[in-house]
Coordinates of C-alpha atoms in Angstrom, one line a residue:
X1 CA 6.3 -54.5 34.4
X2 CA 4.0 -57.7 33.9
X3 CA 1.2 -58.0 31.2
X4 CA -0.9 -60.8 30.7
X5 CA -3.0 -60.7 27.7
X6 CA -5.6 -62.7 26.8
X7 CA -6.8 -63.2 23.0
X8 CA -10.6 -62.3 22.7
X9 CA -12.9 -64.9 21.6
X10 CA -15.4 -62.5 20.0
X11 CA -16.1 -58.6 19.7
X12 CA -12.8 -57.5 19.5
X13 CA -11.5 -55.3 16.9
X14 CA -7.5 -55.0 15.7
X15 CA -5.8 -51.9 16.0
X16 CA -2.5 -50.9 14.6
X17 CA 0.5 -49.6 17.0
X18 CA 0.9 -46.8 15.1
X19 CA -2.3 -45.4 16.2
X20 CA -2.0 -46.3 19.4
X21 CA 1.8 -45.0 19.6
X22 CA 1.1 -41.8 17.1
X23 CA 3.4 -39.0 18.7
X24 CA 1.1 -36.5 17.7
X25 CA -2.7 -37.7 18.5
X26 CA -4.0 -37.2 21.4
X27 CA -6.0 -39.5 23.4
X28 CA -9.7 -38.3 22.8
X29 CA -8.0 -38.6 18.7
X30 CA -7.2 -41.8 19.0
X31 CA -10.2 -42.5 21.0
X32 CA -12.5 -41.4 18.4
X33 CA -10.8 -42.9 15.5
X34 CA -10.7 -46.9 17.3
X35 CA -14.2 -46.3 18.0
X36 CA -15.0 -45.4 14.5
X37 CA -12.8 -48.3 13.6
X38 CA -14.6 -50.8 16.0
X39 CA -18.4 -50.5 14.1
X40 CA -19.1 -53.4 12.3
X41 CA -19.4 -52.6 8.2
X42 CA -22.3 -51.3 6.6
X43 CA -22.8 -49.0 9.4
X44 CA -23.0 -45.4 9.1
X45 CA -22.3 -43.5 12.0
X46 CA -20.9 -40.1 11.4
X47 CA -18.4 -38.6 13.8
X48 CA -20.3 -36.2 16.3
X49 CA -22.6 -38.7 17.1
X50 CA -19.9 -41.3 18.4
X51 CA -18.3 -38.4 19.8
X52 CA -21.6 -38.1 22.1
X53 CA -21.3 -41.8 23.0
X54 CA -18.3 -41.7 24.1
X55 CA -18.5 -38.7 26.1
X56 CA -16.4 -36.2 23.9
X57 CA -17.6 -32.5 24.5
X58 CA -17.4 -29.9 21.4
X59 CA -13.9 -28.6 22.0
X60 CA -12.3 -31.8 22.5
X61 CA -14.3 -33.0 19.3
X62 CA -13.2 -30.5 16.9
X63 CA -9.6 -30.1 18.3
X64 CA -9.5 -34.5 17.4
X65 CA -11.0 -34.1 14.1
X66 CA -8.2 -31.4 13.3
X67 CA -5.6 -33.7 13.9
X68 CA -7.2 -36.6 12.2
X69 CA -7.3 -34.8 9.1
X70 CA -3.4 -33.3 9.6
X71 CA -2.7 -36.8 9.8
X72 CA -4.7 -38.2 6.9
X73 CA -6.7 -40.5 9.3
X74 CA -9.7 -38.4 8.3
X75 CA -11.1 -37.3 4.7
X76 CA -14.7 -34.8 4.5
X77 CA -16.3 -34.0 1.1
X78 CA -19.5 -31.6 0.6
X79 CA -21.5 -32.6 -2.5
X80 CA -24.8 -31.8 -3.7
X81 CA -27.8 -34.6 -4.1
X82 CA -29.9 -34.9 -7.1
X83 CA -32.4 -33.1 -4.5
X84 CA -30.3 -30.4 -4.4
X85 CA -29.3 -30.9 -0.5
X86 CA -25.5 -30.5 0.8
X87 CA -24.1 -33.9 2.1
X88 CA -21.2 -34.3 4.1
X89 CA -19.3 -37.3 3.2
X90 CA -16.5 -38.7 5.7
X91 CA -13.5 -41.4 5.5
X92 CA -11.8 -42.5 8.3
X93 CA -8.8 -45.1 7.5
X94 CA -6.6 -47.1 10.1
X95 CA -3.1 -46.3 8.2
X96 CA -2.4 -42.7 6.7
X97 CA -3.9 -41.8 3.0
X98 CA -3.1 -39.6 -0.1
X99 CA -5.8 -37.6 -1.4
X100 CA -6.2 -40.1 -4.7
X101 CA -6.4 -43.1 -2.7
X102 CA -9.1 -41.2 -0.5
X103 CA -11.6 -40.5 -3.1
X104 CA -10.8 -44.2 -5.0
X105 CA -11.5 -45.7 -1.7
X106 CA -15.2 -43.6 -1.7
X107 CA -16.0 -44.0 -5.1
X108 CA -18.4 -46.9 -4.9
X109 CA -16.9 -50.2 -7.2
X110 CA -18.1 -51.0 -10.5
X111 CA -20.7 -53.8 -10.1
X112 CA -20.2 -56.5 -13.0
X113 CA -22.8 -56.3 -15.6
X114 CA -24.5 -59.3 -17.1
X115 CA -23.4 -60.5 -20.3
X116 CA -24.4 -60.3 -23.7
X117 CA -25.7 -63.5 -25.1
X118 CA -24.2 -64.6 -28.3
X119 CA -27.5 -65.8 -29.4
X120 CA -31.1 -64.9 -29.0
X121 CA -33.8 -62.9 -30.1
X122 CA -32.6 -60.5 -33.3
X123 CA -31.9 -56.9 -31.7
X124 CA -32.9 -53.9 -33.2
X125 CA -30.9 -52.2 -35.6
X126 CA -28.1 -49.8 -34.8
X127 CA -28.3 -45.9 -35.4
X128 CA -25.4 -45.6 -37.4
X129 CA -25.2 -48.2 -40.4
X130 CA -21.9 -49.8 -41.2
X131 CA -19.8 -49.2 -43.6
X132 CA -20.6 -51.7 -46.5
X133 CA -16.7 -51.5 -47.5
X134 CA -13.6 -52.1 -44.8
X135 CA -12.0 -48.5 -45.4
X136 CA -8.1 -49.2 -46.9
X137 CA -5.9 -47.0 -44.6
X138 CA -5.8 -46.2 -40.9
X139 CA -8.6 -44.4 -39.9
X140 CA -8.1 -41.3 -37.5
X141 CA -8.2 -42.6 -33.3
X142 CA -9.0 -39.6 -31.0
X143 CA -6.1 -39.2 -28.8
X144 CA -6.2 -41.1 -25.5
X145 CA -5.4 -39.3 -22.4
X146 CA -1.9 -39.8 -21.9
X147 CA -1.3 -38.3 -25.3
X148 CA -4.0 -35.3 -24.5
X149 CA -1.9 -34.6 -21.2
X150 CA 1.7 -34.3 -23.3
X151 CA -0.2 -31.8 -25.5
X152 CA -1.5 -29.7 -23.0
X153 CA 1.9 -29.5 -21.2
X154 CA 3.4 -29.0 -24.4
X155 CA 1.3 -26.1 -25.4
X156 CA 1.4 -24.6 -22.2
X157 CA 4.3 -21.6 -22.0
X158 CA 7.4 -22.3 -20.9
X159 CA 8.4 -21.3 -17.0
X160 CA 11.7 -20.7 -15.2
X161 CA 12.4 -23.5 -12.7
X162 CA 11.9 -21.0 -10.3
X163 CA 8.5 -20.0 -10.7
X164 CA 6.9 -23.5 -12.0
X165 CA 8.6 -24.6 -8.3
X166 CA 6.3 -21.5 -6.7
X167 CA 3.6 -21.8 -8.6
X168 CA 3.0 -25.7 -7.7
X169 CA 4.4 -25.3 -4.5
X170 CA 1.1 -22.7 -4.0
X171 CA -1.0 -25.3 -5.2
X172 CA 0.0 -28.4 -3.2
X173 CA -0.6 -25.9 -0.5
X174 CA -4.2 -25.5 -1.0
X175 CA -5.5 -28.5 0.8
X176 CA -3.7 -27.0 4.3
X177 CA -6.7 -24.5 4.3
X178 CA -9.2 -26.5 1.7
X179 CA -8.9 -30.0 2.2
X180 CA -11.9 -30.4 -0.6
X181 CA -9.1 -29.2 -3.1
X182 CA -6.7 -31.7 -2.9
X183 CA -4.6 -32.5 -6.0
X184 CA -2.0 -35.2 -7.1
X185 CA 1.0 -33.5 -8.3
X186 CA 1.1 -33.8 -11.9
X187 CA -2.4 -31.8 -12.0
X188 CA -0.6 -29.4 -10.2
X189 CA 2.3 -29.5 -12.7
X190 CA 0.0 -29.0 -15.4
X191 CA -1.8 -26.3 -13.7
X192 CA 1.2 -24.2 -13.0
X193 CA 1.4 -22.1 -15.8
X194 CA -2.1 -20.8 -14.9
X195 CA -1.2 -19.8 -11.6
X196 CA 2.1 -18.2 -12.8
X197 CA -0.5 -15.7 -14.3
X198 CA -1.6 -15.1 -11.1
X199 CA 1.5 -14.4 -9.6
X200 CA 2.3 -11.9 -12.2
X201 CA -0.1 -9.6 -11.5
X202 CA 1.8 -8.8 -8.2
X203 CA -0.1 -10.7 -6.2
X204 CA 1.2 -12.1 -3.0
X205 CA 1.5 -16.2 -2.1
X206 CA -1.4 -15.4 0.2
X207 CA -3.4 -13.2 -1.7
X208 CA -3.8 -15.9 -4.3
X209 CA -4.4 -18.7 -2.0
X210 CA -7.7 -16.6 -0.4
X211 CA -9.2 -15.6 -3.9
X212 CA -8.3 -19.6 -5.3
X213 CA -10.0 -21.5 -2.2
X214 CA -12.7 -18.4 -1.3
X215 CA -16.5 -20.2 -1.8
X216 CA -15.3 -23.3 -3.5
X217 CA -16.5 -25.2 -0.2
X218 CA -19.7 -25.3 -1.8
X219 CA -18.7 -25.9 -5.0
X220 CA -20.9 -29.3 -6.7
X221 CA -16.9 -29.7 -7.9
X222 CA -14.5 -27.9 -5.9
X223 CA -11.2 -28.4 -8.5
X224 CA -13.3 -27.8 -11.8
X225 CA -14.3 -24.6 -10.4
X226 CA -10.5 -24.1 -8.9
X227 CA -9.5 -24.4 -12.7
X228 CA -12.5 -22.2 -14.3
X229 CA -11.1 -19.2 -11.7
X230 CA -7.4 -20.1 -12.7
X231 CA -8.3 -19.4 -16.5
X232 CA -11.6 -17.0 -16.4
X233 CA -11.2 -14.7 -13.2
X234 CA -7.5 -13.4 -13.2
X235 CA -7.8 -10.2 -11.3
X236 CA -6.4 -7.3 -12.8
X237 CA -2.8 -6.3 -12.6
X238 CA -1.6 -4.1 -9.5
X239 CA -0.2 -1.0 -10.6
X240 CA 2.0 0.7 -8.2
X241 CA 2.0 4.1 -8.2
X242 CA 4.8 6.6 -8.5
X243 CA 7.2 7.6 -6.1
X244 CA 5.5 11.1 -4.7
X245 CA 9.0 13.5 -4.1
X246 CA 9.2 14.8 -0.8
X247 CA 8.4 18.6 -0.7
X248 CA 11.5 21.1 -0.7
X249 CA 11.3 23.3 2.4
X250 CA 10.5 26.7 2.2
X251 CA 14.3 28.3 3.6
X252 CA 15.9 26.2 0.2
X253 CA 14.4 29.0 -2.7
X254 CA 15.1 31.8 -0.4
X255 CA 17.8 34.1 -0.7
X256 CA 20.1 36.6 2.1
X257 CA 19.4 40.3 1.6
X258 CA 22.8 42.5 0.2
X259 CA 20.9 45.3 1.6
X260 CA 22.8 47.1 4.9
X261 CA 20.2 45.6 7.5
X262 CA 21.5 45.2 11.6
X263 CA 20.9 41.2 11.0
X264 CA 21.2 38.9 7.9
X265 CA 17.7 39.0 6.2
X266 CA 16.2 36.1 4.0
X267 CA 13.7 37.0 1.5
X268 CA 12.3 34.8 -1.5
X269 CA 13.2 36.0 -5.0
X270 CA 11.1 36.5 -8.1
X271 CA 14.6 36.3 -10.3
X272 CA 17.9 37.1 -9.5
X273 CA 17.6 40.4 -7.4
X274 CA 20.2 40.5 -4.6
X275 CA 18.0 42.9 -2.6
X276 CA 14.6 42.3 -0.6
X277 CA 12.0 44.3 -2.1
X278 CA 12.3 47.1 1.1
X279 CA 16.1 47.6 0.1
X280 CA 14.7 48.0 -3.7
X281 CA 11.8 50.6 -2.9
X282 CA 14.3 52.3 -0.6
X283 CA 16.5 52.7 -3.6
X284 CA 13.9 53.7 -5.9
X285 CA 12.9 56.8 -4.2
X286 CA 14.6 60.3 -5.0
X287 CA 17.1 61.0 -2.7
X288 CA 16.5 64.7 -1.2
X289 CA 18.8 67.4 -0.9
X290 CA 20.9 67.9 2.3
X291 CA 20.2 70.8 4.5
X292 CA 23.3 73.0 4.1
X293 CA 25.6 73.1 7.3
X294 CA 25.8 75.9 9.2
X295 CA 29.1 78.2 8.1
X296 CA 30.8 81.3 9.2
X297 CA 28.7 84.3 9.6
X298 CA 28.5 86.0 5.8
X299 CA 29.8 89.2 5.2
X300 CA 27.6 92.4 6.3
X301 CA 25.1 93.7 4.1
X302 CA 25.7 96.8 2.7
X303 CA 22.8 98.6 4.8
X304 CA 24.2 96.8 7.8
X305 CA 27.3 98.5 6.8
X306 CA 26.3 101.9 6.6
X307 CA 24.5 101.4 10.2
X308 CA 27.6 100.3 11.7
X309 CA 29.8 103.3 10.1
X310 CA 26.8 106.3 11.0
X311 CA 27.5 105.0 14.7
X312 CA 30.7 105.0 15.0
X313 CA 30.8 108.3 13.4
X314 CA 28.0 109.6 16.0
X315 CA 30.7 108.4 18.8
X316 CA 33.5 110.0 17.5
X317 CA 31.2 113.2 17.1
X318 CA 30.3 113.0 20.7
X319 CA 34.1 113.2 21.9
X320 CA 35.1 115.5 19.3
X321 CA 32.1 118.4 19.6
X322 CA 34.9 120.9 17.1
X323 CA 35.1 118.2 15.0
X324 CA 33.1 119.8 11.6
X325 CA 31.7 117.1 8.5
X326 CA 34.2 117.6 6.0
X327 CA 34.0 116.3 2.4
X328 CA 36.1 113.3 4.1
X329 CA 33.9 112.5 7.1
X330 CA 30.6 113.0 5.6
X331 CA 27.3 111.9 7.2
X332 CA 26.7 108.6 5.3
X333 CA 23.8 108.3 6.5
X334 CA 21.3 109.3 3.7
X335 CA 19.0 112.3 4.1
X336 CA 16.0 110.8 3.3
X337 CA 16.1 108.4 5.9
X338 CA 15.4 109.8 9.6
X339 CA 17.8 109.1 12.3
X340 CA 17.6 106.2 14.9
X341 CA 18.5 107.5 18.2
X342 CA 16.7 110.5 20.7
X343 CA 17.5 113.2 18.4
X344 CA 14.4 113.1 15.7
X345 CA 16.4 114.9 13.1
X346 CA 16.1 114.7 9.2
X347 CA 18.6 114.6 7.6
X348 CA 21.5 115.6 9.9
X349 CA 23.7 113.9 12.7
X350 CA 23.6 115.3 16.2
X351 CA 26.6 117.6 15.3
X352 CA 24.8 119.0 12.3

């Protein structure tokens, strides 16, 4: 492979290899970012209009800007005028940023004021006189910032190593989904305890992270109004709510019938009966009197009697016609009753 490169004389612009070679930018990325690179300074151009000189449809342009800002080529605020109008404010660097050195790099320098002369014209007199004597002692300094930090931290409760690691792991995690909310990690060191609080409500990782960066986009100052919500709108605590038992079936409070029934019967007691409440009515009733079993034939009746001996006497009468009634062989039939038979006789037996 041969090259042969010639230096420019004039309109060139220098580009780093890194850009050029970055593993993960493609080429409309690095496109967009030489060619914001290549304007001359003072000019601003934001980044969909040199995306529409240089030919870069919508997709293309917002899939770039994406990995821009993953690669902290790119920086976008949103802050509010003294009109009251939403301005977009972009950065775009040839070599990789922090947050901090993003926003020192916007903030405009401090132009040099003119000095005070030592003489003039008298000035007019100060609001607050001065003291007449040099007060004897050290008088009372409020405390610089440095020292203002140690209290806070020192104020602030104590965490396990376990959660202050969570809780400002969650947010240095913030500007993956809100890059406006971008924080050096000491802030987030000192604003760990507040989102601990957070946490304990039973909150999860994700939960907090939608409530913390929800609406802040169009906050006039995205992290003061992170740090109101850490402190002023803690939701309330989840409460989880008991364990419901599972339902015992039906067939566990019943019982098997003692009763004598062809096939094992379950019934549900009322207290400790043995019997199903058919077995216990059945018992309840008065039992009846059996119906008395046939026997042998009971003894004659005395008038049954009396028939039977008046016809065998009539027989015997019949073969013995010179047979006479004696005392022994009296009639017994009584004379008041008539006789049975074809003779109609009162009284008397056919041989009387």
């Amino acid at each position: 492979m041969h090259r042969h490169v010639s230096a420019p004389s004039r309109f060139f612009s220098q580009l780093p290899n890194d850009i050029i070679r970055h593993p993960r930018l493609s080429a409309t990325a690095v496109r967009l970012l030489a060619w914001q690179l290549s304007l001359p300074e003072g000019a601003d151009e934001p980044l969909w209009k040199t995306a529409e000189r240089a030919g870069i449809g919508k997709v293309a342009f917002q899939h770039a800007k994406r990995q821009l800002r993953a690669e902290r080529y790119l920086f976008e605020w949103r802050h509010q005028n003294e009109h009251g109008r939403w301005q977009t404010v972009q950065l775009v660097a040839n070599t990789p940023l922090s947050p901090d050195e993003a926003r020192v790099a916007v903030q405009p320098a401090a132009r040099p004021t003119a000095a005070v002369p030592a003489t003039g014209a008298p000035t007019r007199r100060p609001a607050a006189p001065q003291p007449r004597k040099t007060p004897v002692g050290n008088t009372p300094h409020p405390p610089t910032t440095t020292e203002a930090t140690e209290a806070t931290e020192a104020a602030a409760p104590r965490l396990g190593t376990e959660i202050r690691a969570r809780t400002e792991a969650l947010l240095l995690s913030l500007p993956r989904t809100a890059p406006y909310l971008a924080m050096p990690a000491r802030k987030a060191r000192r604003w760990a305890p507040l989102a601990a609080r957070w946490l304990e409500c039973g909150l999860g990782t994700d939960d907090v992270r939608t409530a913390l960066t929800a609406g802040l986009e169009q906050a006039r100052s995205p992290l003061g109004a992170l740090r109101w919500r850490l402190e002023h709108a803690l939701p309330e605590p989840i409460t989880t709510p008991p364990a419901r038992t599972a339902p015992q079936p039906r067939v566990s409070r019943m019982r098997e019938c003692a009763g004598p029934h062809t096939q094992p019967l379950l019934f549900t007691p009322v207290g400790d009966e043995d019997r199903c409440p058919a077995c216990r009515a059945r018992r309840q009733q008065p039992r009846r009197r059996p119906c008395p079993r046939p026997g042998p034939a009971s003894a004659p009746s005395t008038q049954h009697a009396r028939h039977v001996q008046h016809a065998r006497h009539v027989q015997h009468a019949r073969h013995s016609p010179h047979a006479r009634h004696s005392p022994q062989t009296a009639c017994p039939r009584p004379r008041s009753e008539p006789k049975r038979g074809s003779a109609r006789v009162w009284g008397r037996c056919l041989r009387c």
